[in-house]
Coordinates of C-alpha atoms and ligand atoms in Angstrom, one line a residue:
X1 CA 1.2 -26.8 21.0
X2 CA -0.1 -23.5 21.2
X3 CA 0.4 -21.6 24.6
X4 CA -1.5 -19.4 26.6
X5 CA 0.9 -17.1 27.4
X6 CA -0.7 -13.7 29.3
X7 CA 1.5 -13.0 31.5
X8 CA 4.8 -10.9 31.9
X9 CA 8.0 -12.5 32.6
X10 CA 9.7 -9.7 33.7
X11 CA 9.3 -5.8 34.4
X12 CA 9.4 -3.5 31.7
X13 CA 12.3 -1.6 32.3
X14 CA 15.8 -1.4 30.8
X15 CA 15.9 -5.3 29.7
X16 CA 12.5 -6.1 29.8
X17 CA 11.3 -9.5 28.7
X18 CA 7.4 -10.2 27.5
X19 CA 5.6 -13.7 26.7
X20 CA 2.7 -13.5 24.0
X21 CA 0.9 -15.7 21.9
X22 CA 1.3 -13.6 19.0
X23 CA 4.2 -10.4 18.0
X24 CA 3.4 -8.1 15.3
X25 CA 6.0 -6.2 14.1
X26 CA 4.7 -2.4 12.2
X27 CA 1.7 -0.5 13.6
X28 CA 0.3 0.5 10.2
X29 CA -2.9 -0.4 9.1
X30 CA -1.1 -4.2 7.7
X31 CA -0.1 -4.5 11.1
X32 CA -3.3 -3.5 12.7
X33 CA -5.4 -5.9 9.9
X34 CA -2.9 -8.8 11.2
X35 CA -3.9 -8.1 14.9
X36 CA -7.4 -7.7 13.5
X37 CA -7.3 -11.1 12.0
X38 CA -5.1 -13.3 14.3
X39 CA -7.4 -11.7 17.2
X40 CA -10.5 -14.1 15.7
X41 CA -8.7 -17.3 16.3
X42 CA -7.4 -16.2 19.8
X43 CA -9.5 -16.5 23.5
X44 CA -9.7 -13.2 25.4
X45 CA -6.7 -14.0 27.8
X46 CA -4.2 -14.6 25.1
X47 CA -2.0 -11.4 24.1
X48 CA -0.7 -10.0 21.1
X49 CA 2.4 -7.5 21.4
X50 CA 2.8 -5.3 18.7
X51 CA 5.8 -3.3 18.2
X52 CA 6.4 0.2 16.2
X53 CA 9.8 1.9 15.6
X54 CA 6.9 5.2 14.7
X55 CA 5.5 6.8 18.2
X56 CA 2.4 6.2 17.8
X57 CA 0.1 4.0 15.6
X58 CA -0.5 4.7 12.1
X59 CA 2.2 3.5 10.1
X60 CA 3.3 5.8 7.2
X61 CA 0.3 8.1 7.8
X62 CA 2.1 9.5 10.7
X63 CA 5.1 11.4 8.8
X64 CA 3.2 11.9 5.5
X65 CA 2.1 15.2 3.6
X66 CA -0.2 16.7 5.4
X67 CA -2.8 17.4 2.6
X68 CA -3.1 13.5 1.7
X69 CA -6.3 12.4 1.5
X70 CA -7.7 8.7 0.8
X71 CA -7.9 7.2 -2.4
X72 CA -11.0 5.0 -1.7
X73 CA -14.2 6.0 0.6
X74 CA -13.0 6.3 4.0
X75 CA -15.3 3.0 5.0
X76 CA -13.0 0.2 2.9
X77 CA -9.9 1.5 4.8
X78 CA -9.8 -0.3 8.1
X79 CA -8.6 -3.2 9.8
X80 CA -10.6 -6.4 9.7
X81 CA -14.2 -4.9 9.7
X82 CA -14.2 -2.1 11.9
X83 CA -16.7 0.5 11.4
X84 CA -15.5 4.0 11.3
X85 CA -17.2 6.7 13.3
X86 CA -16.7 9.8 11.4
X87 CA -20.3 10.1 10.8
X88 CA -19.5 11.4 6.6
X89 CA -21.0 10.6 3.8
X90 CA -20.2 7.5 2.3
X91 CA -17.8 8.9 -0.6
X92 CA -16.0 11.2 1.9
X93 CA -12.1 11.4 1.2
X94 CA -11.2 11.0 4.5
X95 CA -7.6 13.6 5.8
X96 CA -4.6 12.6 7.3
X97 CA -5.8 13.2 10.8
X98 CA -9.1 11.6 10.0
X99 CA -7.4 8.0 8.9
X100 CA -4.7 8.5 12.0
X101 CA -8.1 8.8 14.3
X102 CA -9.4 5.9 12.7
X103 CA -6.5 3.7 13.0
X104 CA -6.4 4.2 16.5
X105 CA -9.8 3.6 17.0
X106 CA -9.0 0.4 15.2
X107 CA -6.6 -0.7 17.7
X108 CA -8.8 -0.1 20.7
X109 CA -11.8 -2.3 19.0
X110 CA -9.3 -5.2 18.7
X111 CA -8.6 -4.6 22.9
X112 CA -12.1 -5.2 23.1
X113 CA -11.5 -9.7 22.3
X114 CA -7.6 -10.0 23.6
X115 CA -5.2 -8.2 25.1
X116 CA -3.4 -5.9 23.1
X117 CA 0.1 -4.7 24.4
X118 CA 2.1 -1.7 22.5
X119 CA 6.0 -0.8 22.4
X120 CA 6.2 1.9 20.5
X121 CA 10.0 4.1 19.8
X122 CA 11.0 0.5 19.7
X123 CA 13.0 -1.1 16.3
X124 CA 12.9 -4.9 15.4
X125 CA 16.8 -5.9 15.8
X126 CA 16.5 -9.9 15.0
X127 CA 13.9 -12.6 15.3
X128 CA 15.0 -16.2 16.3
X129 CA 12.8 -19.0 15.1
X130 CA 13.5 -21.6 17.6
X131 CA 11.1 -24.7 17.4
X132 CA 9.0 -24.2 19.9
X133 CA 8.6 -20.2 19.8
X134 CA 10.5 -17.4 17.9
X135 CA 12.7 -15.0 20.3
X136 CA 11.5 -11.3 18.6
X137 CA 14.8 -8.6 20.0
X138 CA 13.8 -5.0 19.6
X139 CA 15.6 -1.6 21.0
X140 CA 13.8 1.7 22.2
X141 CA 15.2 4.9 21.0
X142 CA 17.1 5.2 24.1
X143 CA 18.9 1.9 24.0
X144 CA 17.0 -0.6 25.9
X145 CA 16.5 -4.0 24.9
X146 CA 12.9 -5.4 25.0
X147 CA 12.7 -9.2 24.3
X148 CA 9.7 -11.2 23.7
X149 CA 9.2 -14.8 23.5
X150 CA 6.2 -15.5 20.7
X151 CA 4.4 -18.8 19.1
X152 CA 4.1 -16.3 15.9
X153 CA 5.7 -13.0 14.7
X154 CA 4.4 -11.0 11.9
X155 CA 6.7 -8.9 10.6
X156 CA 4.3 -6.2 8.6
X157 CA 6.7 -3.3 6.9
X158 CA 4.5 -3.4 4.3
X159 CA 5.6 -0.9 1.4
X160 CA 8.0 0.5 4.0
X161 CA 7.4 3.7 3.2
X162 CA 9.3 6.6 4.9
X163 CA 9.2 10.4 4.1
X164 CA 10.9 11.9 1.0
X165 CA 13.7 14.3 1.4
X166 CA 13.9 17.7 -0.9
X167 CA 15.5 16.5 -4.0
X168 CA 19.4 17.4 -4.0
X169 CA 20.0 19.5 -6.3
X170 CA 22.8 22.1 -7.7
X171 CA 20.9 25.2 -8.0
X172 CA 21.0 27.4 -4.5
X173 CA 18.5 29.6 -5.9
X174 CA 16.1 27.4 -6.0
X175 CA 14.0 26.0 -2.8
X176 CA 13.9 22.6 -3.3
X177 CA 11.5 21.2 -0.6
X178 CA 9.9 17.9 0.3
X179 CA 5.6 17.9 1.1
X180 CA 6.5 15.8 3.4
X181 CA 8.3 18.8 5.4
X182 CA 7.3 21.3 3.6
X183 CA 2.9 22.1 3.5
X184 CA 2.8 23.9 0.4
X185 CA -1.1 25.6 1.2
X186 CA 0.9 27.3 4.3
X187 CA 4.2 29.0 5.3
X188 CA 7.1 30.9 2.7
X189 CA 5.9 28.6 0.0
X190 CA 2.0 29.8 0.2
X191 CA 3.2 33.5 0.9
X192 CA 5.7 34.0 -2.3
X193 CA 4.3 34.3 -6.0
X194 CA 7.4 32.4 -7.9
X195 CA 6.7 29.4 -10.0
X196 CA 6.0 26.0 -8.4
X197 CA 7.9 22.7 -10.6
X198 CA 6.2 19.8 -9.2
X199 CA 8.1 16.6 -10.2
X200 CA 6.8 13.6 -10.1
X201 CA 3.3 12.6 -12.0
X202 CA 1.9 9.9 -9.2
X203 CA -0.6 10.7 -6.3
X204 CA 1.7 13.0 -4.6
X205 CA 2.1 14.7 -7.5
X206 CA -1.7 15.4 -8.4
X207 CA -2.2 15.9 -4.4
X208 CA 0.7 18.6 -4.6
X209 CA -1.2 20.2 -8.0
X210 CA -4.4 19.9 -6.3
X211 CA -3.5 21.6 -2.8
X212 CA -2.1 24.2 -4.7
X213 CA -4.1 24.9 -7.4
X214 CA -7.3 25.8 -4.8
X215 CA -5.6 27.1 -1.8
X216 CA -3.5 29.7 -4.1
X217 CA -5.5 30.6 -7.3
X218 CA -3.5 32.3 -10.0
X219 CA -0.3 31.0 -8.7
X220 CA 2.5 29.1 -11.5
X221 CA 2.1 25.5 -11.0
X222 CA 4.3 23.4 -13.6
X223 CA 4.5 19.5 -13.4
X224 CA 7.4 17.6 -14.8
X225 CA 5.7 13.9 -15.4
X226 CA 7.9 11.8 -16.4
X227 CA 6.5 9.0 -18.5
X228 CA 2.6 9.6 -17.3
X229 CA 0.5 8.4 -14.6
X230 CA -2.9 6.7 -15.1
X231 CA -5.2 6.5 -12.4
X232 CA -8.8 5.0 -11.7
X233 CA -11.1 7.0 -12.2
X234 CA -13.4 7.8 -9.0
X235 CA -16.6 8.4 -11.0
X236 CA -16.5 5.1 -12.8
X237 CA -14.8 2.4 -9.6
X238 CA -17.4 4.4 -7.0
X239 CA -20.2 6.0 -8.5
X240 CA -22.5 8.1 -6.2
X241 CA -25.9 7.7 -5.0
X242 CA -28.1 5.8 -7.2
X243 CA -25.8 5.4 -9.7
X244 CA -24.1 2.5 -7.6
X245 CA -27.0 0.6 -9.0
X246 CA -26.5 0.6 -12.3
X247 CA -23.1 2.2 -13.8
X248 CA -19.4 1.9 -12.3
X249 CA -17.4 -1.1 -12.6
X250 CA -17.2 -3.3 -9.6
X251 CA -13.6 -3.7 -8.5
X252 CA -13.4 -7.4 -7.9
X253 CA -14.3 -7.7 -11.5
X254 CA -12.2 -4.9 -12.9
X255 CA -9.3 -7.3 -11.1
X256 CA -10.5 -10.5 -12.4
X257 CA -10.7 -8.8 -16.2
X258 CA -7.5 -7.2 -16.0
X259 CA -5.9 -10.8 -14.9
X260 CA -8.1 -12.6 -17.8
X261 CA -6.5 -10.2 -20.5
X262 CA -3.1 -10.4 -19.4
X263 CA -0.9 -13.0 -20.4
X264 CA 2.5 -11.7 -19.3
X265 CA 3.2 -10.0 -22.4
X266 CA 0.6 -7.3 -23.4
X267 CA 0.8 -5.2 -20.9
X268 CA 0.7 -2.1 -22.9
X269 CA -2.8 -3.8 -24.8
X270 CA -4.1 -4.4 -21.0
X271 CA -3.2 -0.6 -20.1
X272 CA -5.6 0.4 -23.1
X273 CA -8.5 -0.9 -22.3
X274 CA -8.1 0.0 -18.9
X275 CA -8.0 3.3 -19.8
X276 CA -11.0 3.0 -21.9
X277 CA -13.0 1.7 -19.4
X278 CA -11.7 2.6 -15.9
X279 CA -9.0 5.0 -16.8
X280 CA -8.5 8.9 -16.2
X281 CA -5.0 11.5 -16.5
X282 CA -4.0 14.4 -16.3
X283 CA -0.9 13.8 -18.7
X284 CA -1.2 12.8 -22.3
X285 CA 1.2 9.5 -21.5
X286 CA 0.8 7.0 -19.1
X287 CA 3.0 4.7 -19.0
X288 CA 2.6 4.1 -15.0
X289 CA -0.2 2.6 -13.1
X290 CA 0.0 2.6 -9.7
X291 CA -3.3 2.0 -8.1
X292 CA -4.3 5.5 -7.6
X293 CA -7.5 6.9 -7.8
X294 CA -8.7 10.5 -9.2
X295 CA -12.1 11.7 -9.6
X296 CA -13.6 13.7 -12.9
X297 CA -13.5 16.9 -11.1
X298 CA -9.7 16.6 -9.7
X299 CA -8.7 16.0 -13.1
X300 CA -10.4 19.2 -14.3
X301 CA -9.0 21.5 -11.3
X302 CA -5.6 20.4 -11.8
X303 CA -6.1 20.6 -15.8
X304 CA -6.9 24.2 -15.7
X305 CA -4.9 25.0 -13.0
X306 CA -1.4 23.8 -14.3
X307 CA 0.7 26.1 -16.2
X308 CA 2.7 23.6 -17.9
X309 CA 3.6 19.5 -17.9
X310 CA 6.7 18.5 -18.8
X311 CA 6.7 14.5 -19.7
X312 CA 10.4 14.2 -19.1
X313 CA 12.6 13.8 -15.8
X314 CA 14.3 16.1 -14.1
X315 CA 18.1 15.7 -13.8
X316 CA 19.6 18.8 -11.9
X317 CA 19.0 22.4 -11.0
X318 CA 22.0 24.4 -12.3
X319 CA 21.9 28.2 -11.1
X320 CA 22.7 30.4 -14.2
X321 CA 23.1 34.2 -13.7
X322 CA 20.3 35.1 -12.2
X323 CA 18.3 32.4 -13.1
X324 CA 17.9 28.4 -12.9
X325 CA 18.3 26.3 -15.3
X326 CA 16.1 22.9 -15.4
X327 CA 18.3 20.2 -16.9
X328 CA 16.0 17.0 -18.1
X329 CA 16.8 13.5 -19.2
X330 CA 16.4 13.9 -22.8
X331 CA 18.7 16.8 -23.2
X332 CA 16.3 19.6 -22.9
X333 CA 17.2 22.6 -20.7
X334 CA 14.2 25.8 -19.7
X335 CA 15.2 28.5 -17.7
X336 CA 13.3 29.6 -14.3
X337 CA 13.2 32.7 -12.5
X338 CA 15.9 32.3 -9.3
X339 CA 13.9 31.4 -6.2
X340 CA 11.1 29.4 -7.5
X341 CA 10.4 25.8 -5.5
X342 CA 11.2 22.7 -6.4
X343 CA 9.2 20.0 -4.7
X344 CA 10.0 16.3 -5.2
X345 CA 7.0 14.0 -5.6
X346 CA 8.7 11.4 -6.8
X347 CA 7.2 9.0 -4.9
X348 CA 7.5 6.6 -2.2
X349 CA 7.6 2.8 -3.8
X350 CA 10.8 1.0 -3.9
X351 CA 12.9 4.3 -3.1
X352 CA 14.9 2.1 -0.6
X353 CA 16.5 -1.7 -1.2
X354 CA 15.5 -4.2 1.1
X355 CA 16.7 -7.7 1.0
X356 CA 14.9 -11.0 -0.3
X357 CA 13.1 -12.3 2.6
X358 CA 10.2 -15.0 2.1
X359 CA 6.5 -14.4 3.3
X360 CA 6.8 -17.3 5.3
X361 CA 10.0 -18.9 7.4
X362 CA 11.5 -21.9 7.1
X363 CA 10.1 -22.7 10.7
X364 CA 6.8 -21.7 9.3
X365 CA 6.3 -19.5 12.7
X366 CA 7.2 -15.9 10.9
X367 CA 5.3 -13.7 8.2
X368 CA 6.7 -11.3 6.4
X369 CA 4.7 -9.0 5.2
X370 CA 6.4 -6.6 2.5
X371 CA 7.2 -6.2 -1.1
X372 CA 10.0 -8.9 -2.0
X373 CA 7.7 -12.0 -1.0
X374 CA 4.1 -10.2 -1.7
X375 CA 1.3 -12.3 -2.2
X376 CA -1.6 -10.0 -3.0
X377 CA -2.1 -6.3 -4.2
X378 CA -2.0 -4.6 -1.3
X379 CA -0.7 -4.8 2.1
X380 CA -3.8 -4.1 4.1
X381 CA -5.2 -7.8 1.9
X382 CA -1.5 -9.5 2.5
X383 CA -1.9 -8.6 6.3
X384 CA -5.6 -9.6 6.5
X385 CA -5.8 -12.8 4.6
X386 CA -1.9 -14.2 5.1
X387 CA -2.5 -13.9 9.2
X388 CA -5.5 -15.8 8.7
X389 CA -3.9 -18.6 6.8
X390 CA -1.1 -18.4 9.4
X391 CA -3.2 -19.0 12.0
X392 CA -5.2 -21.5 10.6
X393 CA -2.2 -23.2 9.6
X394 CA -2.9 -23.2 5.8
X395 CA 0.5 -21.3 4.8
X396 CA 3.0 -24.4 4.5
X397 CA 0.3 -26.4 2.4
X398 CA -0.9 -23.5 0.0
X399 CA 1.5 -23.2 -3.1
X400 CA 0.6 -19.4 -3.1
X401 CA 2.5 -17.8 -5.9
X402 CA 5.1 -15.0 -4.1
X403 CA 6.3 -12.2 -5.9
X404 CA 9.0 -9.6 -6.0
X405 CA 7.0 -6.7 -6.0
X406 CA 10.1 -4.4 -5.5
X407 CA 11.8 -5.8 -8.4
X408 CA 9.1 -5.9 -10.7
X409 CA 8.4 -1.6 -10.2
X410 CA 12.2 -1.6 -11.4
X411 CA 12.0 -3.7 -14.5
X412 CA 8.5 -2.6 -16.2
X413 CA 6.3 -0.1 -14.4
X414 CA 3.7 -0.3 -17.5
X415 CA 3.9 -4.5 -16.6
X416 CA 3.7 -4.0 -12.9
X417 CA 0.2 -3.5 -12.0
X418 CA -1.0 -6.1 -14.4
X419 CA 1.0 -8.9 -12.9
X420 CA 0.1 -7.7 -9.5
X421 CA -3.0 -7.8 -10.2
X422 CA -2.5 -11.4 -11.5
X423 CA -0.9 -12.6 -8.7
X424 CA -3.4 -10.9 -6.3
X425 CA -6.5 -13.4 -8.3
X426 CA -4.2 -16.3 -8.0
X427 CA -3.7 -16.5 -4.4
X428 CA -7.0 -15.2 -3.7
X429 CA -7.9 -18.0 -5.8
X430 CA -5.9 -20.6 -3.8
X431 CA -6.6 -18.7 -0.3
X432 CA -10.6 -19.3 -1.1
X433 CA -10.3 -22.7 -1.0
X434 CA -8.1 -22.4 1.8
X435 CA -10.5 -20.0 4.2
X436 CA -13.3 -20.5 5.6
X437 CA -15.9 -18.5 3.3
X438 CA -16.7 -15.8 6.5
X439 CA -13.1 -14.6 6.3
X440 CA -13.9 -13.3 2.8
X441 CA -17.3 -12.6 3.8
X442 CA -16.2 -10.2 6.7
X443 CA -13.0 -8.6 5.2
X444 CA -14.2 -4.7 5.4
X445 CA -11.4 -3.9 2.7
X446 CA -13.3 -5.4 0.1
X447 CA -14.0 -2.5 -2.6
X448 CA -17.2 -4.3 -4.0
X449 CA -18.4 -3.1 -0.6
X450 CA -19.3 0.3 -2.5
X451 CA -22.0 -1.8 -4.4
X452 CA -25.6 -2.6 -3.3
X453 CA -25.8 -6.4 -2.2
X454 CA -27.3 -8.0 -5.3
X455 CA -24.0 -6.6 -7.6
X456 CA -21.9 -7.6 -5.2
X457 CA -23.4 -10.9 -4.8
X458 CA -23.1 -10.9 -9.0
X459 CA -19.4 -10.6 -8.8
X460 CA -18.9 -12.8 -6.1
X461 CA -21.1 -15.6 -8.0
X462 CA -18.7 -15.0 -11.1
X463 CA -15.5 -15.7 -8.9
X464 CA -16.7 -18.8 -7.2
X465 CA -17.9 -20.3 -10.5
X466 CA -14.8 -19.0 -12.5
X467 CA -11.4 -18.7 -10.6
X468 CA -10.5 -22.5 -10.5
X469 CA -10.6 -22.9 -14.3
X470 CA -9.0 -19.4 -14.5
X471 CA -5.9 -20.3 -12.5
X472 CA -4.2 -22.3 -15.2
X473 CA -4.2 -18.9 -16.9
X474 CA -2.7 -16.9 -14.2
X475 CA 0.1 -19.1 -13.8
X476 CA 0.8 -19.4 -17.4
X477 CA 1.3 -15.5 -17.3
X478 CA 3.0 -15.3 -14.1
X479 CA 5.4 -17.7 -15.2
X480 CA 6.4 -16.1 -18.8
X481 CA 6.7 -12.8 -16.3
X482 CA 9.5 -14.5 -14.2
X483 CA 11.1 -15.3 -17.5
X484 CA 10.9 -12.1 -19.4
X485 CA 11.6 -9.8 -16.5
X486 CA 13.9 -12.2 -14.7
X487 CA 12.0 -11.4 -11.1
X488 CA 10.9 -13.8 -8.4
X489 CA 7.4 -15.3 -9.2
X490 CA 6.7 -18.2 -7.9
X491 CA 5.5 -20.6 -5.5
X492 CA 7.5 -20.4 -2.3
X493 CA 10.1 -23.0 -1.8
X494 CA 9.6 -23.9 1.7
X495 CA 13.1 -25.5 2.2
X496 CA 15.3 -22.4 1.8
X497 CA 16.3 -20.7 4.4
X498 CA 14.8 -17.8 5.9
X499 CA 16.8 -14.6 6.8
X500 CA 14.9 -14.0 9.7
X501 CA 15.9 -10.6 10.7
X502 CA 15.1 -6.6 11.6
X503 CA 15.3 -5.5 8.3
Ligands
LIG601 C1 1.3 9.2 -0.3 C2 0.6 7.8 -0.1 C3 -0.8 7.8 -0.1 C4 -1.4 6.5 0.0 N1 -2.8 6.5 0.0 C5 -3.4 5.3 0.1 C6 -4.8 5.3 0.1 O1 -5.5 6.3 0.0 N2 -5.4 4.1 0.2 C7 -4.7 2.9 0.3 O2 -5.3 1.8 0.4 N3 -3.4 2.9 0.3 C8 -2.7 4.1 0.2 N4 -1.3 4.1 0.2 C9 -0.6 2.9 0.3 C10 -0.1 2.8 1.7 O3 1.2 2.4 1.7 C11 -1.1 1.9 2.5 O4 -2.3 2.3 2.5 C12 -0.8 1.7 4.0 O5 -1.1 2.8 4.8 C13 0.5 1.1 4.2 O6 0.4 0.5 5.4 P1 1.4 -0.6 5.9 O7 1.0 -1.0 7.3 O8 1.6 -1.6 4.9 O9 2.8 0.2 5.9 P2 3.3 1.4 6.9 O10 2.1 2.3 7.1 O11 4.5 1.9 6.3 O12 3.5 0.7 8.3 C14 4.6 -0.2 8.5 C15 5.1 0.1 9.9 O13 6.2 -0.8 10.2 C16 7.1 -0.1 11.0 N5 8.5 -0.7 10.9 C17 9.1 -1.0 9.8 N6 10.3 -1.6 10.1 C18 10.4 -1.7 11.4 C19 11.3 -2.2 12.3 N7 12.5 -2.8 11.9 N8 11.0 -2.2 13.7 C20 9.9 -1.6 14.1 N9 8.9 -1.1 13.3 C21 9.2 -1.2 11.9 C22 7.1 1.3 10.5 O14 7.6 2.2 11.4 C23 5.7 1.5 10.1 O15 5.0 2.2 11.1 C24 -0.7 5.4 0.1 C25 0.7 5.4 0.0 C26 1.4 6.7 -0.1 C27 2.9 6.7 -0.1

């Protein structure tokens, strides 16, 4: 029986005690799409609590480099449907700031249909499933215990990303610094003339290249790559102007292809004709894909600007005479000049381990929404559509396929995006039949929103007329997956027991 439960049960003090309908657990934009979407099954006097260890709302957009920029046009990053107000053109990159503005602005548009309570500086300790209502314990940064007594937690970590240290190195005559303390358009680093060594070949990477390549012209910027990064590439997934009409490649369908030509084994075949068709790098390998996004004209800035790649890893930093030696994987050593910087952009995706914990509890009152029991692509979709079928009741009953995303990055990251992807069309697949058709119809998320209505309407006629029959497919792939890489893929088994914790 669900409760209407809008008032405090006891002062918010030292051990403070709150009553809501629904917890949320992770103020980033997963977090905020949850409250976005459990808000439209929920009566103006009901109340959500959601709870950040981070200050302030924002998620991992609070502590990140400061020169990050979106990937996608500023309007498809949101929670729910929310409009932005930035008052940009459509294919503006929104900043840091910008997306931190915008989040909050999300939060204040969901106060507008329930009541919205925040506890900020406050960690998730344990969650309780009893079987009536889950008990959710948290601590502030000072000690105190806040509990609250909830007919649903969603617990939305998301890719639990934290800020990168300076890699630790041997060499102390290098300056090994981390973006994510260390803005490399301003300060001792902008203000010397010494070689830059960016290593890593992801986002961060090209972000790193890119902020340094125009803010200091003529300045040494090196990239060690590893095994290659390929990224979408902007012109083709978001066309401008009136070329949205007629060129680009609708993303919805781009997903659906990629899923159609993988069948859990030709990854490498699938990676191909991505490249051909949708596909741009700086590096001459590319063994990675991880759903980032460059435009034509990044690529040729950081092109020309870059001094050298290196598609190796780094190992160590050894100081030798009055030099640095840069040690890599495959046995290679080159020599630096003493004091040049070393900035790790090695990236932010399964740096941590984080234990097994199901997208649904056995009590079916707790989602989990991170990247051992992931569902769809991206955790902005998984906190969208999985609180919808949550509240609606549709999770228990749905044999949506869960997958060890974590694991998966670790085993084959040339495999990884194309059984994500796979996955993602599955449960989409499943969760269609599921929703009503105005949940799909009113997720702001969706990247086909960059087309004109009649394309979209094209694609979306494709899916509903094709993604039953291709199902049998998906599955098929997804299961030779769990076999080859040895990784969870599956449907969830809703008799195990859930380790319902604060991890
Ligand atoms: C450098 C970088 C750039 C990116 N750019 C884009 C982009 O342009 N577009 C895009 O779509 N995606 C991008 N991503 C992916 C990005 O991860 C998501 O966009 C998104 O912001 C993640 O949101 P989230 O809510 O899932 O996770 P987070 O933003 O990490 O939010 C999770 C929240 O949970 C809180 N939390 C975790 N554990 C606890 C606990 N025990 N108690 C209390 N609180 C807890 C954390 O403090 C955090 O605030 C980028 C990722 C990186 C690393």
């Amino acid at each position: 029986m669900r409760m209407t439960a809008s008032e405090v049960t006891g002062p918010a003090d030292a051990t403070s005690m709150r009553r809501c309908d629904v917890c949320i657990v992770g103020a980033g934009v997963a977090g905020l799409n949850a409250a976005f979407a459990a808000s439209r099954h929920m009566s103006r006097d009901q109340r959500i609590v959601l709870v950040d260890r981070r200050e302030r709302v924002g998620g991992m957009w609070v502590d990140t480099y400061p020169y990050v920029r979106l990937h996608q046009p500023h309007g498809m990053f949101t929670a729910g449907n929310v409009k932005w107000t930035l008052g940009r053109e459509r294919s503006y990159l929104a900043a840091k700031d910008e997306v931190l503005d915008h989040l909050e602005h999300c939060l204040e548009e969901i106060r507008g249909s329930v009541h919205v309570d925040t506890y900020f500086g406050h960690t998730l300790e344990a969650v309780d499933e009893g079987s009536e209502r889950c008990r959710v314990t948290c601590r502030s940064a000072t000690g105190e215990l806040l509990t609250i007594h909830a007919d649903t937690v969603t617990k939305a970590f998301g890719f639990r990303i934290t800020p990168n240290d300076p890699l630790s190195l041997s060499s102390s005559q290098a300056h090994s610094v981390s973006p994510d303390s260390c803005d490399v358009r301003t300060g001792d680093i902008a203000a010397d003339d010494r070689p830059v060594w960016i290593i890593g070949g992801g986002k961060t990477a090209m972000d790193t290249a890119h902020a340094l390549i125009t803010s200091c012209p003529g300045r040494e910027v090196n990239m060690v790559a590893g095994a290659g990064t390929l990224f979408t590439r902007r012109d083709r997934a978001f066309p401008d102007g009136l070329r949205r009409w007629y060129s680009g490649v609708v993303t919805s369908s781009f997903g659906a292809e990629a899923a159609r030509r993988f069948d859990g084994t030709n990854e490498a075949a699938v990676r191909d004709w991505q490249c051909a068709t949708v596909g741009t790098a700086v590096t001459p390998q590319t063994a990675n894909f991880l759903l980032g996004v460059l435009s034509d004209d990044e690529v040729r800035t950081i092109e020309r600007g870059l001094h050298s790649v290196v598609m190796d890893y780094l190992v160590d930093a050894v100081d030798r005479d009055a030099a640095v030696d840069l040690q890599f994987r495959d046995g290679d050593t080159t020599t630096i000049p003493s004091g040049s910087w070393i900035v790790n952009c090695t990236g932010y995706v399964a740096k941590n381990e984080h234990p097994y914990e199901p997208y649904l509890s056995a009590g079916g009152k707790v989602l989990s929404i991170q990247t051992r029991s992931a569902t769809l692509h991206l955790s902005t979709y998984m906190g969208y559509f999985m609180t919808h079928m949550l509240m609606l009741g549709k999770l228990r009953d749905t044999p949506l396929y869960e997958f060890d995303l974590q694991e998966m990055f670790r085993a084959s990251r040339t495999a990884f995006p194309y059984a994500l992807l796979t996955v993602a069309q599955y449960n989409l697949s499943l969760m269609y039949d599921a929703l009503p058709t105005k949940v799909f119809t009113q997720c702001g998320l969706d990247f086909d929103r960059w087309y004109p209505l009649p394309r979209r309407t094209l694609a979306t006629a494709r899916f509903v007329m094709t993604h039953r029959r291709e199902r049998e497919h998906q599955r098929r792939s997804l299961d030779i997956v769990r076999e080859r890489f040895d990784i969870r893929c599956g449907p969830l088994r809703h008799d195990q027991t859930a380790e319902v914790d604060g991890h």
